Amino acid sequence: SQQGEEDPQALSIQEGENATMNCSYKTSINNLQWYRQNSGRGLVHLILIRSNEREKHSGRLRVTLDTSKKSSSLLITASRAADTASYFCATDANQAGTALIFGKGTTLSVSS
Amino acid sequence: KAGVTQTPRYLIKTRGQQVTLSCSPISGHRSVSWYQQTPGQGLQFLFEYFSETQRNKGNFPGRFSGRQFSNSRSEMNVSTLELGDSALYLCASSLGPSGYTFGSGTRLTVV
């Protein structure tokens, strides 16, 4: 079963705009991760935020985590056409963190 | 350094056949996980191996099995293939639970 649910399912923006994707999950977590997938290829790890962190930055990416609401958001600033991809949040399924439970993903389309 | 290598990239099999997929993790990574991705069910965890032992298993029928060798390379096997097994199978390796490196996947089509 899916742990995370991303919102929106699809997002279309222009280059230079910001893109925000949200993720909700159901159970307590050790960490939450965001991944990108280009056109049915492998997943690329973007960023990990631990349950005791509230915000994390990596380049043009900003991730927030609200454990009280069981939700996270991924912000991509100044989007580029190359950011066009599907984005997934993933939470660890157990304390050992050896399995990830993914949401259904947000498909981002950035047009120039 | 070399990434996670999955072979083959594409595979077409007939219902009832069996298939073996291979995954070579990043050198030094002892944990290898497998995931199935379909349009309907999304990304679902199959199993995870660490030092040749299955450490965790997802909710899949016994037709799905795997193993890991002493060099950390892993294989997964699906027996008695069904049309619904058509999917992208992804392998990931890691040093620990702080981030996984995924391969490009094997696209399996069952006809």
PDB file of N, CA, C and O in Angstrom, chain B residues 13-19 63 77-85 109-111:
ATOM      1  N   LYS B  13       8.805 -11.621 -22.384  1.00  0.00           N
ATOM      2  CA  LYS B  13       8.606 -13.023 -22.030  1.00  0.00           C
ATOM      3  C   LYS B  13       7.149 -13.395 -22.268  1.00  0.00           C
ATOM      4  O   LYS B  13       6.257 -12.533 -22.332  1.00  0.00           O
ATOM      5  N   THR B  14       6.914 -14.695 -22.340  1.00  0.00           N
ATOM      6  CA  THR B  14       5.567 -15.213 -22.539  1.00  0.00           C
ATOM      7  C   THR B  14       5.002 -15.665 -21.197  1.00  0.00           C
ATOM      8  O   THR B  14       5.761 -16.116 -20.321  1.00  0.00           O
ATOM      9  N   ARG B  15       3.710 -15.537 -21.044  1.00  0.00           N
ATOM     10  CA  ARG B  15       3.027 -16.017 -19.833  1.00  0.00           C
ATOM     11  C   ARG B  15       3.459 -17.443 -19.510  1.00  0.00           C
ATOM     12  O   ARG B  15       3.560 -18.288 -20.408  1.00  0.00           O
ATOM     13  N   GLY B  16       3.708 -17.682 -18.239  1.00  0.00           N
ATOM     14  CA  GLY B  16       4.083 -19.016 -17.812  1.00  0.00           C
ATOM     15  C   GLY B  16       5.588 -19.237 -17.745  1.00  0.00           C
ATOM     16  O   GLY B  16       6.053 -20.169 -17.066  1.00  0.00           O
ATOM     17  N   GLN B  17       6.332 -18.406 -18.451  1.00  0.00           N
ATOM     18  CA  GLN B  17       7.789 -18.545 -18.400  1.00  0.00           C
ATOM     19  C   GLN B  17       8.315 -17.969 -17.087  1.00  0.00           C
ATOM     20  O   GLN B  17       7.583 -17.389 -16.296  1.00  0.00           O
ATOM     21  N   GLN B  18       9.621 -18.144 -16.899  1.00  0.00           N
ATOM     22  CA  GLN B  18      10.260 -17.513 -15.755  1.00  0.00           C
ATOM     23  C   GLN B  18      11.333 -16.554 -16.258  1.00  0.00           C
ATOM     24  O   GLN B  18      11.767 -16.651 -17.422  1.00  0.00           O
ATOM     25  N   VAL B  19      11.736 -15.647 -15.392  1.00  0.00           N
ATOM     26  CA  VAL B  19      12.710 -14.649 -15.796  1.00  0.00           C
ATOM     27  C   VAL B  19      13.648 -14.355 -14.622  1.00  0.00           C
ATOM     28  O   VAL B  19      13.245 -14.431 -13.459  1.00  0.00           O
ATOM     29  N   ARG B  63       6.030 -16.322  -6.070  1.00  0.00           N
ATOM     30  CA  ARG B  63       6.637 -16.428  -7.421  1.00  0.00           C
ATOM     31  C   ARG B  63       7.812 -15.461  -7.576  1.00  0.00           C
ATOM     32  O   ARG B  63       8.652 -15.634  -8.458  1.00  0.00           O
ATOM     33  N   ASN B  77      14.130 -13.331  -9.369  1.00  0.00           N
ATOM     34  CA  ASN B  77      13.524 -14.302 -10.258  1.00  0.00           C
ATOM     35  C   ASN B  77      12.013 -14.235 -10.130  1.00  0.00           C
ATOM     36  O   ASN B  77      11.480 -14.092  -9.016  1.00  0.00           O
ATOM     37  N   VAL B  78      11.337 -14.275 -11.253  1.00  0.00           N
ATOM     38  CA  VAL B  78       9.883 -14.362 -11.243  1.00  0.00           C
ATOM     39  C   VAL B  78       9.503 -15.612 -12.015  1.00  0.00           C
ATOM     40  O   VAL B  78       9.881 -15.763 -13.179  1.00  0.00           O
ATOM     41  N   SER B  79       8.806 -16.507 -11.364  1.00  0.00           N
ATOM     42  CA  SER B  79       8.403 -17.736 -12.026  1.00  0.00           C
ATOM     43  C   SER B  79       6.947 -17.633 -12.466  1.00  0.00           C
ATOM     44  O   SER B  79       6.198 -16.787 -11.978  1.00  0.00           O
ATOM     45  N   THR B  80       6.568 -18.486 -13.369  1.00  0.00           N
ATOM     46  CA  THR B  80       5.201 -18.554 -13.877  1.00  0.00           C
ATOM     47  C   THR B  80       4.648 -17.163 -14.147  1.00  0.00           C
ATOM     48  O   THR B  80       3.688 -16.693 -13.504  1.00  0.00           O
ATOM     49  N   LEU B  81       5.281 -16.478 -15.068  1.00  0.00           N
ATOM     50  CA  LEU B  81       4.942 -15.086 -15.349  1.00  0.00           C
ATOM     51  C   LEU B  81       3.474 -14.893 -15.703  1.00  0.00           C
ATOM     52  O   LEU B  81       2.866 -15.705 -16.420  1.00  0.00           O
ATOM     53  N   GLU B  82       2.918 -13.776 -15.208  1.00  0.00           N
ATOM     54  CA  GLU B  82       1.560 -13.368 -15.531  1.00  0.00           C
ATOM     55  C   GLU B  82       1.614 -12.026 -16.258  1.00  0.00           C
ATOM     56  O   GLU B  82       2.602 -11.285 -16.125  1.00  0.00           O
ATOM     57  N   LEU B  83       0.542 -11.711 -16.983  1.00  0.00           N
ATOM     58  CA  LEU B  83       0.518 -10.445 -17.710  1.00  0.00           C
ATOM     59  C   LEU B  83       0.735  -9.264 -16.761  1.00  0.00           C
ATOM     60  O   LEU B  83       1.386  -8.282 -17.110  1.00  0.00           O
ATOM     61  N   GLY B  84       0.211  -9.385 -15.556  1.00  0.00           N
ATOM     62  CA  GLY B  84       0.323  -8.307 -14.578  1.00  0.00           C
ATOM     63  C   GLY B  84       1.726  -8.096 -14.029  1.00  0.00           C
ATOM     64  O   GLY B  84       1.964  -7.133 -13.305  1.00  0.00           O
ATOM     65  N   ASP B  85       2.641  -8.984 -14.379  1.00  0.00           N
ATOM     66  CA  ASP B  85       4.028  -8.819 -13.941  1.00  0.00           C
ATOM     67  C   ASP B  85       4.785  -7.850 -14.853  1.00  0.00           C
ATOM     68  O   ASP B  85       5.934  -7.504 -14.561  1.00  0.00           O
ATOM     69  N   THR B 109       8.212  -7.038 -20.231  1.00  0.00           N
ATOM     70  CA  THR B 109       6.897  -7.122 -20.867  1.00  0.00           C
ATOM     71  C   THR B 109       6.518  -8.594 -20.969  1.00  0.00           C
ATOM     72  O   THR B 109       7.282  -9.396 -21.507  1.00  0.00           O
ATOM     73  N   VAL B 110       5.370  -8.929 -20.444  1.00  0.00           N
ATOM     74  CA  VAL B 110       4.864 -10.307 -20.504  1.00  0.00           C
ATOM     75  C   VAL B 110       3.713 -10.350 -21.504  1.00  0.00           C
ATOM     76  O   VAL B 110       2.749  -9.572 -21.386  1.00  0.00           O
ATOM     77  N   VAL B 111       3.856 -11.230 -22.494  1.00  0.00           N
ATOM     78  CA  VAL B 111       2.827 -11.297 -23.542  1.00  0.00           C
ATOM     79  C   VAL B 111       2.151 -12.665 -23.531  1.00  0.00           C
ATOM     80  O   VAL B 111       2.649 -13.617 -22.973  1.00  0.00           O
TER      81      VAL B 111
END
